[in-house]
Coordinates of C-alpha atoms and ligand atoms in Angstrom, one line a residue:
X256 CA 18.1 -6.4 -18.2
X257 CA 21.7 -5.8 -19.2
X258 CA 22.4 -8.5 -22.4
X259 CA 25.4 -10.5 -20.2
X260 CA 28.7 -11.0 -22.1
X261 CA 28.1 -15.0 -20.8
X262 CA 26.0 -17.4 -23.5
X263 CA 24.2 -20.5 -23.3
X264 CA 25.4 -22.7 -25.5
X265 CA 22.6 -26.1 -27.0
X266 CA 24.0 -28.9 -28.6
X267 CA 22.4 -32.1 -29.3
X268 CA 23.9 -35.8 -29.3
X269 CA 22.3 -36.8 -33.5
X270 CA 24.1 -33.9 -34.6
X271 CA 21.6 -31.3 -35.3
X272 CA 22.9 -28.1 -35.0
X273 CA 23.8 -26.7 -32.0
X274 CA 21.9 -23.2 -30.9
X275 CA 23.2 -20.4 -29.0
X276 CA 21.7 -18.6 -27.0
X277 CA 21.9 -14.8 -25.2
X278 CA 22.2 -14.7 -20.6
X279 CA 19.7 -11.9 -19.7
X280 CA 20.7 -10.9 -16.1
X281 CA 18.6 -8.6 -14.1
X282 CA 19.7 -5.6 -11.1
X283 CA 19.6 -9.3 -8.9
X284 CA 18.6 -12.6 -8.7
X285 CA 19.3 -15.0 -11.0
X286 CA 20.1 -14.8 -15.3
X287 CA 17.8 -15.7 -18.3
X288 CA 18.2 -17.6 -20.7
X289 CA 16.8 -15.6 -24.1
X290 CA 15.3 -18.6 -25.6
X291 CA 12.4 -16.3 -27.6
X292 CA 13.9 -18.1 -31.1
X293 CA 14.5 -21.1 -29.2
X294 CA 11.0 -23.1 -30.9
X295 CA 12.6 -20.8 -34.9
X296 CA 16.5 -22.3 -34.6
X297 CA 15.4 -26.3 -33.3
X298 CA 11.6 -26.6 -34.4
X299 CA 11.4 -27.3 -29.6
X300 CA 9.8 -26.2 -27.5
X301 CA 10.8 -25.7 -23.9
X302 CA 8.3 -27.6 -21.9
X303 CA 8.3 -26.9 -17.5
X304 CA 4.9 -28.0 -15.9
X305 CA 3.7 -25.1 -13.3
X306 CA 7.0 -22.7 -14.7
X307 CA 9.3 -23.9 -12.2
X308 CA 12.5 -22.6 -13.9
X309 CA 11.0 -20.1 -15.7
X310 CA 10.9 -16.5 -16.4
X311 CA 7.7 -15.2 -18.3
X312 CA 8.6 -11.1 -18.1
X313 CA 10.9 -9.1 -16.3
X314 CA 9.5 -6.4 -13.0
X315 CA 11.4 -4.0 -11.4
X316 CA 7.7 -4.2 -8.1
X317 CA 8.9 -7.6 -6.3
X318 CA 12.2 -9.5 -5.6
X319 CA 11.5 -12.8 -3.7
X320 CA 15.8 -14.3 -2.5
X321 CA 13.2 -17.7 -1.4
X322 CA 17.4 -19.0 0.0
X323 CA 17.6 -15.8 2.2
X324 CA 13.8 -15.0 2.8
X325 CA 14.0 -11.6 1.4
X326 CA 11.2 -9.9 0.9
X327 CA 11.6 -6.8 -1.5
X328 CA 8.8 -4.2 -2.1
X329 CA 11.0 -1.6 -5.2
X330 CA 14.4 -2.0 -3.4
X331 CA 12.0 -1.2 0.6
X332 CA 12.3 -5.0 2.9
X333 CA 9.3 -6.2 4.5
X334 CA 10.2 -5.4 6.9
X335 CA 10.5 -1.7 7.1
X336 CA 7.9 -1.0 4.9
X337 CA 5.5 -3.0 7.6
X338 CA 6.8 -0.6 10.3
X339 CA 7.3 2.5 8.4
X340 CA 4.6 2.8 6.0
X341 CA 0.8 1.8 5.6
X342 CA -0.6 0.3 3.0
X343 CA -1.1 3.1 1.4
X344 CA 1.8 4.0 1.3
X345 CA 2.9 0.8 0.0
X346 CA -0.1 0.9 -3.0
X347 CA 1.3 4.1 -3.9
X348 CA 5.3 2.9 -4.5
X349 CA 3.8 -0.2 -6.5
X350 CA 2.4 1.1 -8.3
X351 CA 4.1 4.2 -8.9
X352 CA 8.0 3.0 -8.1
X353 CA 8.7 5.7 -4.9
X354 CA 7.3 5.8 -1.6
X355 CA 4.9 9.5 -1.9
X356 CA 6.9 11.9 0.1
X357 CA 4.1 14.2 2.6
X358 CA 2.5 16.2 -0.2
X359 CA 2.0 12.7 -2.5
X360 CA 0.8 10.8 0.6
X361 CA -2.5 13.8 0.7
X362 CA -3.4 13.6 -2.2
X363 CA -2.9 9.9 -2.5
X364 CA -5.2 9.7 0.5
X365 CA -7.7 11.8 -0.3
X366 CA -8.0 10.3 -3.8
X367 CA -8.3 6.5 -2.6
X368 CA -11.1 7.7 -0.2
X369 CA -12.4 10.1 -2.4
X370 CA -13.0 7.0 -4.1
X371 CA -14.9 4.2 -2.1
X372 CA -17.8 4.1 -2.5
X373 CA -19.6 2.1 -5.2
X374 CA -22.3 2.3 -7.6
X375 CA -25.1 1.5 -5.5
X376 CA -26.4 -0.9 -7.6
X377 CA -24.2 -2.8 -7.1
X378 CA -26.1 -4.4 -4.1
X379 CA -29.1 -5.8 -6.2
X380 CA -25.6 -8.1 -7.6
X381 CA -25.7 -9.0 -4.2
X382 CA -29.2 -10.5 -4.3
X383 CA -28.8 -12.5 -6.5
X384 CA -26.4 -15.1 -4.6
X385 CA -27.2 -17.2 -1.8
X386 CA -27.4 -16.7 1.5
X387 CA -24.3 -19.5 2.3
X388 CA -22.2 -18.3 -0.9
X389 CA -18.4 -18.1 0.2
X390 CA -17.5 -15.0 -0.3
X391 CA -14.8 -15.7 -2.7
X392 CA -17.5 -16.6 -5.4
X393 CA -19.1 -13.2 -4.4
X394 CA -16.2 -11.1 -4.2
X395 CA -15.4 -12.7 -8.0
X396 CA -19.3 -11.8 -9.2
X397 CA -18.4 -8.5 -7.9
X398 CA -15.2 -7.5 -9.2
X399 CA -16.1 -8.8 -12.4
X400 CA -18.8 -6.5 -12.0
X401 CA -17.3 -3.7 -11.6
X402 CA -16.9 -3.6 -15.0
X403 CA -20.3 -3.6 -16.0
X404 CA -20.7 0.5 -14.0
X405 CA -17.1 1.7 -15.2
X406 CA -16.4 2.5 -18.4
X407 CA -14.4 5.4 -18.1
X408 CA -11.9 3.0 -16.9
X409 CA -11.5 0.8 -18.7
X410 CA -9.2 1.5 -22.1
X411 CA -6.3 -0.6 -20.6
X412 CA -5.0 0.7 -23.6
X413 CA -5.4 4.6 -22.3
X414 CA -3.3 5.6 -18.6
X415 CA -5.4 8.0 -17.4
X416 CA -8.2 5.1 -17.7
X417 CA -5.4 3.0 -16.5
X418 CA -4.7 6.0 -13.1
X419 CA -8.2 5.1 -12.4
X420 CA -9.3 2.3 -12.7
X421 CA -6.4 1.6 -10.4
X422 CA -7.1 3.1 -7.5
X423 CA -11.3 2.4 -8.9
X424 CA -9.8 -0.8 -7.0
X425 CA -7.8 -0.4 -4.7
X426 CA -10.6 2.0 -2.9
X427 CA -13.3 -0.4 -3.4
X428 CA -12.0 -3.7 -2.7
X429 CA -12.6 -3.2 0.7
X430 CA -15.6 -1.9 0.0
X431 CA -16.9 -4.8 -2.0
X432 CA -15.8 -7.8 1.4
X433 CA -17.3 -6.0 4.0
X434 CA -21.2 -5.6 1.9
X435 CA -20.2 -9.2 0.8
X436 CA -19.5 -9.6 4.8
X437 CA -22.6 -8.1 5.6
X438 CA -25.5 -10.3 2.8
X439 CA -24.0 -13.0 4.4
X440 CA -25.0 -12.1 8.0
X441 CA -27.9 -9.7 7.0
X442 CA -27.0 -7.1 8.1
X443 CA -27.6 -3.6 6.7
X444 CA -24.3 -1.9 4.2
X445 CA -22.6 0.5 6.2
X446 CA -21.7 2.8 3.5
X447 CA -17.2 4.0 4.0
X448 CA -16.6 7.2 6.7
X449 CA -14.2 8.9 4.6
X450 CA -12.6 10.5 8.1
X451 CA -11.8 7.2 8.6
X452 CA -7.8 5.5 7.4
X453 CA -8.1 2.2 4.4
X454 CA -8.6 -0.2 7.4
X455 CA -10.6 1.9 10.1
X456 CA -12.9 2.2 8.1
X457 CA -12.7 -1.5 7.0
X458 CA -13.3 -2.2 10.5
X459 CA -15.7 -0.1 10.2
X460 CA -18.1 -1.3 7.6
X461 CA -16.7 -4.4 8.6
X462 CA -18.0 -4.7 12.4
X463 CA -20.6 -1.1 12.5
X464 CA -24.3 -1.3 12.6
X465 CA -26.5 1.8 11.7
X466 CA -28.1 1.4 15.4
X467 CA -24.7 2.6 17.6
X468 CA -21.1 4.0 17.0
X469 CA -18.7 1.4 16.4
X470 CA -15.3 2.3 17.6
X471 CA -12.1 2.0 16.0
X472 CA -9.7 -0.7 17.9
X473 CA -6.1 1.1 16.7
X474 CA -4.2 -1.4 17.6
X475 CA -6.7 -3.7 15.3
X476 CA -6.5 -1.1 13.1
X477 CA -2.3 -1.3 12.3
X478 CA -2.4 -4.6 12.6
X479 CA -5.0 -5.1 9.9
X480 CA -3.3 -2.6 8.3
X481 CA 0.3 -4.2 8.1
X482 CA -1.7 -7.8 7.4
X483 CA -2.6 -5.4 3.9
X484 CA 0.9 -4.5 3.7
X485 CA 2.1 -8.5 3.8
X486 CA 0.4 -9.5 1.4
X487 CA -0.2 -6.8 -1.4
X488 CA 2.0 -7.8 -3.6
X489 CA 4.6 -11.4 -4.0
X490 CA 6.5 -11.0 -7.7
X491 CA 4.3 -13.6 -9.5
X492 CA 3.0 -16.4 -7.6
X493 CA 0.3 -18.1 -9.1
X494 CA -3.4 -15.5 -9.0
X495 CA -0.3 -12.7 -10.2
X496 CA -0.1 -14.6 -13.5
X497 CA -3.3 -14.8 -14.4
X498 CA -4.0 -11.4 -14.0
X499 CA -0.9 -10.8 -16.5
X500 CA -1.8 -13.7 -18.7
X501 CA -5.8 -12.4 -18.3
X502 CA -5.4 -8.9 -18.8
X503 CA -2.8 -9.7 -21.6
X504 CA -5.5 -10.4 -24.0
X505 CA -6.5 -6.1 -23.4
X506 CA -9.3 -7.2 -21.2
X507 CA -10.3 -4.7 -18.7
X508 CA -7.8 -3.7 -15.9
X509 CA -11.6 -5.4 -13.5
X510 CA -11.6 -8.3 -15.6
X511 CA -8.0 -9.5 -15.6
X512 CA -8.6 -8.5 -11.6
X513 CA -11.6 -10.9 -11.2
X514 CA -9.2 -13.7 -13.0
X515 CA -6.9 -13.0 -9.5
X516 CA -9.2 -12.9 -6.9
X517 CA -10.9 -16.5 -9.1
X518 CA -6.8 -18.5 -8.7
X519 CA -6.2 -16.4 -4.8
X520 CA -9.1 -18.8 -4.0
X521 CA -7.4 -22.5 -4.3
X522 CA -6.1 -23.7 -0.8
X523 CA -2.8 -24.1 -2.2
X524 CA -2.6 -20.6 -2.4
X525 CA -4.7 -17.7 -1.2
X526 CA -7.3 -20.3 0.3
X527 CA -4.2 -21.5 2.1
X528 CA -5.1 -19.6 5.7
X529 CA -9.3 -20.7 5.4
X530 CA -7.3 -23.5 4.8
X531 CA -4.8 -24.0 7.4
X532 CA -6.9 -22.1 10.7
X533 CA -9.3 -25.1 9.7
X534 CA -6.7 -27.3 10.5
X535 CA -5.9 -25.9 13.7
X536 CA -9.2 -25.9 15.0
X537 CA -9.4 -29.6 13.4
X538 CA -6.4 -30.2 15.2
X539 CA -7.4 -28.6 18.7
X540 CA -10.8 -30.6 18.5
X541 CA -8.6 -33.5 18.2
X542 CA -7.2 -32.6 21.6
X543 CA -5.4 -30.6 20.7
X544 CA -0.7 -29.8 21.7
X545 CA -1.2 -33.1 22.7
X546 CA -2.5 -35.1 19.5
X547 CA -0.1 -32.8 17.3
X548 CA 2.8 -35.6 17.1
X549 CA -0.3 -37.8 16.1
X550 CA -1.0 -35.6 13.1
X551 CA 2.7 -35.0 11.6
X552 CA 3.0 -38.8 11.4
X553 CA -0.5 -38.1 9.0
X554 CA 1.0 -34.9 6.7
X555 CA 4.6 -37.0 6.7
X556 CA 2.3 -40.2 4.8
X557 CA 2.3 -39.8 1.7
X558 CA -0.6 -40.5 1.4
X559 CA -2.2 -39.6 4.2
X560 CA -2.6 -36.4 1.5
X561 CA -2.3 -33.7 4.7
X562 CA -0.2 -31.5 4.2
X563 CA 0.7 -28.9 6.9
X564 CA -1.2 -26.0 5.5
X565 CA 0.3 -22.1 5.9
X566 CA 3.5 -24.3 5.6
X567 CA 5.9 -24.5 2.2
X568 CA 6.6 -23.0 -0.3
X569 CA 7.2 -22.4 -4.2
X570 CA 9.9 -19.9 -3.8
X571 CA 11.2 -19.0 0.0
X572 CA 13.0 -22.4 1.1
X573 CA 13.3 -20.6 4.4
X574 CA 11.1 -18.7 6.5
X575 CA 8.9 -16.8 5.0
X576 CA 10.3 -12.6 6.4
X577 CA 6.3 -12.4 6.2
X578 CA 6.1 -15.6 8.7
X579 CA 7.5 -13.3 11.3
X580 CA 6.5 -10.6 10.7
X581 CA 2.6 -12.1 10.9
X582 CA 3.9 -13.9 14.5
X583 CA 4.7 -10.2 15.6
X584 CA 1.2 -9.4 14.9
X585 CA -1.0 -11.9 16.7
X586 CA 0.6 -11.4 20.2
X587 CA -0.2 -7.8 19.6
X588 CA -3.6 -8.7 18.7
X589 CA -3.6 -11.8 21.8
X590 CA -2.5 -9.6 23.8
X591 CA -5.2 -6.4 22.9
X592 CA -7.2 -8.7 23.1
X593 CA -6.9 -10.4 26.0
X594 CA -6.3 -13.7 24.7
X595 CA -2.7 -14.2 25.5
X596 CA -3.7 -17.9 25.8
X597 CA -5.3 -18.8 22.7
X598 CA -5.3 -22.5 22.3
X599 CA -5.4 -22.0 18.1
X600 CA -2.2 -20.1 19.2
X601 CA -0.2 -21.9 21.7
X602 CA -1.2 -25.3 18.8
X603 CA 0.5 -23.0 16.7
X604 CA 4.1 -22.9 17.7
X605 CA 4.1 -26.0 19.0
X606 CA 3.1 -27.4 15.3
X607 CA 5.8 -24.8 14.3
X608 CA 8.1 -26.4 17.2
X609 CA 8.1 -29.6 16.1
X610 CA 8.9 -29.0 12.2
X611 CA 11.2 -26.6 12.3
X612 CA 12.4 -29.7 13.9
X613 CA 11.7 -32.7 11.9
X614 CA 14.1 -34.4 9.5
X615 CA 11.4 -34.2 7.1
X616 CA 10.7 -30.5 6.6
X617 CA 13.9 -29.5 7.1
X618 CA 14.8 -32.0 4.9
X619 CA 12.5 -30.6 2.0
X620 CA 13.2 -27.1 3.4
X621 CA 9.8 -26.2 4.8
X622 CA 8.6 -23.6 7.0
X623 CA 6.1 -21.0 7.8
X624 CA 4.2 -18.7 4.8
X625 CA 2.3 -16.3 4.9
X626 CA -0.3 -18.4 6.6
X627 CA 0.2 -19.7 9.1
X628 CA -0.4 -16.9 11.8
X629 CA -2.5 -14.5 9.9
X630 CA -5.8 -16.8 10.0
X631 CA -4.9 -16.4 14.0
X632 CA -4.4 -12.6 13.5
X633 CA -7.5 -12.1 11.5
X634 CA -9.7 -14.7 13.9
X635 CA -8.8 -13.0 16.7
X636 CA -10.0 -9.4 15.1
X637 CA -13.4 -10.7 15.0
X638 CA -12.8 -11.8 10.7
X639 CA -15.0 -15.4 10.0
X640 CA -12.9 -17.5 8.9
X641 CA -13.9 -17.7 4.6
X642 CA -13.6 -14.6 4.8
X643 CA -9.9 -14.8 5.3
X644 CA -9.1 -15.3 1.6
X645 CA -11.1 -12.8 0.7
X646 CA -9.3 -9.9 3.2
X647 CA -5.4 -11.4 1.3
X648 CA -7.6 -10.6 -2.4
X649 CA -8.3 -6.7 -0.8
X650 CA -4.6 -6.6 0.1
X651 CA -3.1 -8.2 -3.4
X652 CA -5.3 -5.9 -5.8
X653 CA -2.5 -3.2 -4.9
X654 CA 0.1 -6.1 -6.3
X655 CA -1.2 -7.2 -9.9
X656 CA -2.7 -4.0 -10.2
X657 CA 0.8 -3.1 -10.5
X658 CA 2.3 -5.8 -12.1
X659 CA -0.5 -5.1 -14.4
X660 CA 0.1 -2.0 -15.4
X661 CA 4.3 -2.9 -15.9
X662 CA 3.2 -5.5 -18.7
X663 CA 0.5 -3.4 -20.5
X664 CA 3.1 -0.2 -19.9
X665 CA 5.9 -3.4 -21.6
X666 CA 6.2 -2.9 -25.3
X667 CA 7.0 -5.7 -25.7
X668 CA 4.4 -7.1 -24.5
X669 CA 1.8 -9.7 -26.7
X670 CA -0.5 -12.1 -26.2
X671 CA 0.5 -14.6 -23.7
X672 CA -0.1 -18.3 -25.1
X673 CA 1.6 -20.9 -23.9
X674 CA 2.0 -24.3 -26.4
X675 CA 2.0 -28.1 -25.0
X676 CA 4.1 -31.7 -25.3
X677 CA 1.1 -33.1 -27.0
X678 CA 0.5 -37.2 -26.1
X679 CA -3.4 -37.6 -27.0
X680 CA -4.2 -39.7 -30.5
X681 CA -2.2 -38.9 -33.6
X682 CA -5.3 -37.4 -36.7
X683 CA -8.0 -40.3 -37.1
X684 CA -11.0 -40.8 -38.7
X685 CA -14.2 -40.4 -37.7
X686 CA -16.1 -44.1 -37.7
X687 CA -19.9 -44.0 -37.9
X688 CA -21.7 -45.3 -34.6
X689 CA -22.6 -48.7 -35.5
X690 CA -18.7 -49.6 -35.7
X691 CA -17.7 -48.2 -32.7
Ligands
SDX268 C1 1.6 -18.8 -1.2 O1 3.6 -17.7 -4.6 C2 3.2 -16.9 -4.0 O2 4.6 -16.3 -3.6 C3 2.5 -17.7 -3.0 C4 2.6 -16.3 -2.3 C5 1.6 -15.5 -2.5 O3 2.1 -14.1 -1.3 O4 1.6 -15.0 -2.9 O5 3.6 -17.0 -1.2 C6 0.8 -17.3 -1.3 O6 0.5 -19.6 -1.5 C7 1.5 -18.9 0.2 C8 1.9 -20.7 0.2 C9 0.1 -20.5 1.2 N1 0.4 -22.5 0.9 C10 -0.1 -23.5 2.5 O7 -0.1 -22.7 3.1 C11 -0.3 -25.1 1.0 C12 0.4 -25.6 1.3 N2 1.8 -26.0 1.2 C13 1.8 -26.8 0.0 O8 0.4 -27.0 -0.4 C14 3.6 -26.1 -1.0 O9 4.2 -26.4 0.0 C15 2.8 -25.2 -2.0 C16 1.7 -25.5 -3.0 C17 2.9 -24.1 -1.1 C18 4.6 -25.3 -3.0 O10 4.4 -26.2 -3.2 P1 5.7 -26.9 -4.3 O11 6.8 -26.0 -4.4 O12 5.2 -27.0 -5.4 O13 6.5 -27.9 -3.3 P2 5.5 -29.6 -3.0 O14 4.5 -29.7 -3.4 O15 6.6 -29.5 -4.9 O16 6.8 -29.8 -2.2 C19 8.3 -30.5 -1.6 C20 7.9 -31.3 -1.3 C21 7.1 -32.3 -1.5 O17 7.2 -33.8 -1.0 P3 8.1 -34.8 -2.4 O18 7.9 -35.0 -2.2 O19 9.5 -34.2 -2.2 O20 8.3 -36.7 -0.7 O21 7.5 -31.4 0.0 C22 6.4 -31.7 0.5 C23 5.5 -32.4 -0.3 O22 4.7 -33.3 -0.3 N3 5.5 -30.8 0.9 C24 4.6 -30.2 1.9 C25 4.2 -29.2 1.9 N4 4.6 -28.1 1.6 C26 5.0 -29.2 0.1 N5 4.3 -31.7 2.8 C27 3.6 -31.3 3.9 N6 3.0 -30.7 4.3 C28 3.2 -29.4 3.2 N7 2.7 -27.6 3.4

């Protein structure tokens, strides 16, 4: 970051001495006011619940322009990565800062492919869960549990450990998500098949059975790979910030990523794709497109507590570029599966059309986000609704690791420790129980 010749001066109406703070510029995007000395100079904290106006770190990984609806991974537009690269290219890019050349790609793909199996003991973790456990509960346990197996890659201060932990997590997430699915439906686990692509192997582990050969559909394989690319990273979102804060204590990468999985589960974040599809199915049950107007009235009624899931975004105040690509992928998959007239897709398109013309949404700059179409695509591929967020976690693992490693590699990093504005009771003495 570069010191700007601009400075920020904070003055106080009570005549307290004003404070000057440096302003820094990045390569693109908003400048930042460095408040690190503010408490020391004023005895005051800044106040920013939800961190809407706070840059928690500097990063070179992902840039979002919310007003333009732009998303860049290491400077490459998501539209180019999603159409010209595959997910493992994207993982390499996020981890290393550059796209792989032909030899680097060959080596990286081989490295990931040769780490897809998990320790066989891990299957006994699953047996402890109820069959109807939510897959995200299982995945949170399995990912955290990895730190019980891979002791040779838990020292985050060792770059080699960080590298092999990154490879293990990227390679094994599909295996773990597929195991959580197979456990739930009572089918045997399917071992990874190293002759398949990353996405093809995931489809194989999800839908193959020991009883017959499973043939990967190339259209679904490509669609899933694109879904992984679109979900790989997204700047300092809630789950990535969780991974950074968790990792800042020096804990091992598996524990930090498990914290990210847990955070992503929430319906305001990664759980929105599951919530969005459930919303579409509810409207369909109520009468489909004919009921959209009534549903939208509910959404606009603050007291209803109803939100249009898959719409709105903390940063995008324009169309989420991932949603556009997801809609295209949706059309390709529905066509391949002979579901061109899928009622839920038609319902989603109708909802989007109405929302984009409705003053309530227009005035609040609410547009479809990545979750609006992703559920329909995954459902058409045959993925169960409650596994959607597990797929999101699988894809976001590469971004989480890249962000975690960037933080650990930053000489300035220290354990995160936000402060507070205390509004509770001031010091008082305990009274005997019979006087309370
Ligand atoms: C992801 O951060 C990331 O980058 C996340 C993510 C990633 O890749 O990591 O992009 C993934 O989490 C995408 C978002 C998925 N969530 C949903 O689709 C859930 C539905 N959307 C929201 O709940 C909401 O839009 C948020 C949480 C996403 C963003 O909320 P903000 O920016 O805090 O906006 P807000 O809640 O302050 O809302 C501003 C106004 C409010 O109305 P007013 O009080 O001004 O009258 O817009 C309204 C909100 O009520 N609003 C919605 C709405 N989202 C916001 N009203 C109806 N439906 C919605 N979806």
